[in-house]
Amino acid sequence: AEVFHQLSQALAVLIDGAARAAYDKVRKAKKQAAERTRKLDEKRKKVKLDLEAREREAQAHESEEEEIGLTRSLEQEIIRLREEGSRQLEEQQRLIREQIREQIRLEREQHIQGTQERNGAGGKVTPKLKLKWKCGKEDETRGGYSKDVLLRILQKYGDVLNLVISSRKTGSAIVEFATVKAAEMAVKNEVGLTNNPLKISWLEGQPCNHPSTVPPNSTTRPRTSQASVVSERDYESLVMMRMRQAAERQQLIEQLRREEEEESHT
């Protein structure tokens, strides 16, 4: 019955022109309202999407600025650490150079002190003579001059403190007498073996107030002892060794510095 009633009302509206026009107007108004609502929803949705896009853009910009700030801070920290490392490296190099200079100075003082002690408190030097004779490189007899033969020849003038026969230069030796008088007598009188004469010359400790004791054919040498020459060579070798060690230490420091820079870049 209710459905029949609704159908009767619908038929009345369709038959009546005014009622139909009013009905169409109401439907049109509802449709327009729905369209307005739809457009408003789309506009709201668009505004919402725009707001979300702007928020994302702002967040991305903030993240980018934050990343740039962190990068700058990291670069500044790297520069600071590098400068600090350079200062530490320079300070370490300065300390190493000072240590080397101080060590060389101490060794030089010890060398000078040792030389002075060997020469005596008053600067007294024991007399030393250089002996030369003819001797071939392959001569096993050393030209007839063995150590025992030389000692027998020289000890008749006085006590012999040391006698060194050169192993590198054949036919050469150095003798150290206990007294200047014994050395003077050896220079003046000794000729050695008849078939192979000795040439004797002063090496160190020659008295300045007795020039007549030196024969015309004798050669005067500077007052430089063999021990002093050896000591000077040892000292030079020591200095060169210290310089090489300093150079190797510098190379090691530079290598460590390069490795630290490579690690900081990675």
XYZ file of C-alpha atoms in Angstrom:
266
model
C 0.000 0.000 0.000
C 2.890 2.336 0.790
C 4.544 1.626 -2.547
C 1.255 2.248 -4.323
C 0.929 5.537 -2.477
C 4.428 6.619 -3.561
C 3.717 5.670 -7.160
C 0.454 7.641 -7.033
C 2.329 10.737 -5.805
C 4.961 10.353 -8.510
C 2.279 10.050 -11.177
C 0.561 13.172 -9.868
C 3.817 15.093 -10.042
C 4.519 13.947 -13.587
C 1.001 14.836 -14.737
C 0.996 18.258 -13.024
C 3.339 20.615 -14.922
C 3.889 22.981 -12.019
C 4.685 20.179 -9.617
C 7.031 18.646 -12.152
C 8.831 21.954 -12.642
C 9.196 22.358 -8.895
C 10.510 18.813 -8.628
C 13.031 19.394 -11.424
C 14.145 22.592 -9.727
C 14.711 20.775 -6.459
C 16.684 18.036 -8.219
C 18.755 20.599 -10.080
C 19.490 22.444 -6.852
C 20.578 19.221 -5.188
C 22.765 18.382 -8.172
C 24.358 21.832 -8.123
C 24.934 21.556 -4.389
C 26.581 18.182 -4.904
C 28.755 19.653 -7.685
C 29.765 22.553 -5.463
C 30.601 20.136 -2.686
C 32.671 18.032 -5.100
C 34.589 21.073 -6.393
C 35.139 22.275 -2.851
C 36.464 18.871 -1.885
C 38.828 18.908 -4.870
C 39.998 22.399 -3.948
C 40.542 21.338 -0.359
C 42.406 18.266 -1.557
C 44.589 20.401 -3.835
C 45.318 22.837 -1.018
C 46.178 19.917 1.220
C 48.499 18.441 -1.403
C 50.155 21.841 -1.908
C 50.686 22.204 1.821
C 52.163 18.732 2.068
C 54.452 19.419 -0.917
C 55.622 22.685 0.652
C 56.263 20.936 3.940
C 58.292 18.244 2.188
C 60.236 20.893 0.267
C 60.902 22.828 3.469
C 62.067 19.671 5.218
C 64.312 18.786 2.285
C 65.754 22.308 2.311
C 66.372 22.102 6.040
C 68.026 18.701 5.622
C 70.208 20.056 2.818
C 71.233 23.077 4.887
C 71.939 20.825 7.853
C 74.052 18.541 5.664
C 75.937 21.537 4.262
C 76.516 22.794 7.799
C 77.804 19.401 8.910
C 80.069 19.205 5.856
C 81.494 22.643 6.577
C 82.005 21.761 10.215
C 83.745 18.545 9.190
C 85.986 20.404 6.731
C 86.844 22.997 9.369
C 87.624 20.236 11.856
C 89.846 18.491 9.295
C 91.676 21.770 8.605
C 92.084 22.369 12.335
C 93.407 18.860 12.929
C 95.743 19.182 9.945
C 97.113 22.491 11.217
C 97.465 21.058 14.699
C 99.207 17.993 13.259
C 101.537 20.247 11.264
C 102.408 22.195 14.394
C 103.011 18.979 16.306
C 105.119 17.643 13.434
C 107.185 20.833 13.299
C 107.631 20.723 17.066
C 108.677 17.081 16.901
C 111.141 17.835 14.101
C 112.529 20.758 16.100
C 113.000 18.549 19.164
C 114.683 15.867 17.049
C 117.067 18.435 15.532
C 117.869 19.808 18.979
C 118.503 16.299 20.311
C 120.808 15.523 17.390
C 122.694 18.814 17.821
C 123.000 18.248 21.560
C 124.189 14.684 21.050
C 126.751 15.799 18.465
C 127.923 18.556 20.821
C 128.328 16.105 23.716
C 130.136 13.583 21.535
C 132.420 16.327 20.230
C 133.207 17.443 23.776
C 133.850 13.843 24.806
C 136.081 13.395 21.770
C 138.066 16.545 22.582
C 138.280 15.587 26.249
C 139.438 12.078 25.375
C 142.080 13.478 23.016
C 143.316 15.839 25.708
C 143.446 13.022 28.250
C 145.423 10.850 25.845
C 147.836 13.679 25.182
C 148.234 14.375 28.898
C 147.143 17.218 31.111
C 150.017 19.440 30.016
C 149.587 18.714 26.326
C 152.606 16.383 26.237
C 152.693 14.093 23.190
C 154.747 10.927 23.007
C 157.171 10.891 20.053
C 156.120 8.844 17.053
C 158.140 8.022 13.940
C 157.125 6.756 10.549
C 159.156 3.931 9.034
C 159.288 3.128 5.316
C 161.150 0.491 3.313
C 160.895 -1.278 -0.009
C 158.495 -4.209 -0.006
C 156.527 -5.943 -2.745
C 152.842 -6.708 -2.295
C 153.434 -10.444 -2.652
C 156.528 -10.465 -0.423
C 155.704 -12.670 2.561
C 158.915 -11.630 4.342
C 157.846 -7.955 4.188
C 161.206 -6.945 2.812
C 162.974 -8.549 5.760
C 161.221 -6.379 8.370
C 159.017 -8.386 10.681
C 157.773 -6.972 13.959
C 160.480 -8.764 15.907
C 163.192 -7.463 13.570
C 161.947 -3.885 13.882
C 161.760 -4.152 17.669
C 165.343 -5.449 17.874
C 166.504 -2.575 15.670
C 164.630 0.166 17.538
C 164.801 -0.962 21.161
C 168.523 -0.293 21.309
C 167.690 3.430 21.365
C 165.151 3.210 24.193
C 161.803 1.825 25.285
C 159.292 1.265 22.481
C 155.702 1.794 23.613
C 153.956 0.734 20.416
C 154.856 -0.616 17.012
C 152.226 -0.911 14.300
C 152.978 -2.384 10.872
C 150.485 -1.266 8.233
C 148.449 -4.121 6.777
C 147.122 -1.999 3.908
C 150.252 -0.201 2.796
C 153.221 -2.524 2.442
C 156.614 -1.343 3.659
C 155.212 1.066 6.233
C 155.055 1.157 10.037
C 154.682 3.558 12.963
C 156.725 3.364 16.156
C 156.052 5.175 19.431
C 158.999 5.758 21.765
C 158.781 6.453 25.465
C 161.202 9.408 25.255
C 162.015 12.100 22.732
C 165.735 11.376 23.080
C 165.282 7.775 21.945
C 163.264 8.926 18.935
C 165.903 11.552 18.040
C 168.665 8.969 18.158
C 166.685 6.580 15.958
C 166.017 9.301 13.372
C 169.643 10.404 13.401
C 171.470 7.067 13.446
C 169.301 4.174 12.278
C 169.602 3.003 8.650
C 168.056 -0.465 8.935
C 169.115 -3.514 6.942
C 171.987 -3.114 4.518
C 170.139 -4.669 1.588
C 166.917 -2.751 2.330
C 167.504 0.532 4.194
C 164.919 2.197 6.413
C 163.607 5.709 5.851
C 162.664 7.239 9.197
C 160.751 10.509 9.569
C 158.937 12.320 12.341
C 155.205 11.769 12.635
C 154.473 13.433 15.971
C 156.276 14.843 18.995
C 159.267 16.318 17.184
C 161.022 18.816 19.480
C 161.069 22.347 18.095
C 164.332 23.319 19.829
C 166.446 20.600 18.180
C 166.197 21.085 14.420
C 169.693 19.681 13.921
C 168.568 16.210 14.964
C 166.637 15.756 11.722
C 168.793 14.538 8.819
C 168.572 16.413 5.520
C 166.926 13.452 3.788
C 164.255 13.128 6.493
C 160.836 14.591 5.881
C 159.004 16.431 8.635
C 155.340 15.589 8.983
C 152.583 17.640 10.637
C 151.941 16.863 14.276
C 148.993 14.609 13.712
C 148.918 11.212 15.343
C 147.413 8.159 13.743
C 145.107 7.785 16.716
C 143.853 11.337 16.184
C 143.226 10.686 12.492
C 141.315 7.515 13.283
C 139.304 9.322 15.943
C 138.420 12.123 13.521
C 137.272 9.580 10.942
C 135.211 7.752 13.549
C 133.646 11.040 14.594
C 132.796 11.966 10.989
C 131.265 8.524 10.462
C 129.200 8.980 13.609
C 127.945 12.387 12.449
C 127.001 10.973 9.034
C 125.179 8.097 10.725
C 123.201 10.552 12.869
C 122.286 12.573 9.773
C 121.109 9.435 7.954
C 119.015 8.431 10.964
C 117.463 11.911 11.061
C 116.662 11.711 7.328
C 115.070 8.268 7.737
C 113.064 9.550 10.702
C 111.887 12.520 8.602
C 110.791 10.189 5.777
C 108.860 8.051 8.271
C 107.100 11.131 9.675
C 106.160 12.305 6.157
C 104.799 8.846 5.315
C 102.670 8.779 8.471
C 101.404 12.252 7.654
C 100.381 11.211 4.123
C 98.593 8.134 5.482
C 96.671 10.283 7.975
C 95.628 12.670 5.194
C 94.449 9.769 3.016
C 92.428 8.336 5.911
C 90.830 11.739 6.593
C 89.759 12.046 2.921
C 88.225 8.580 2.906
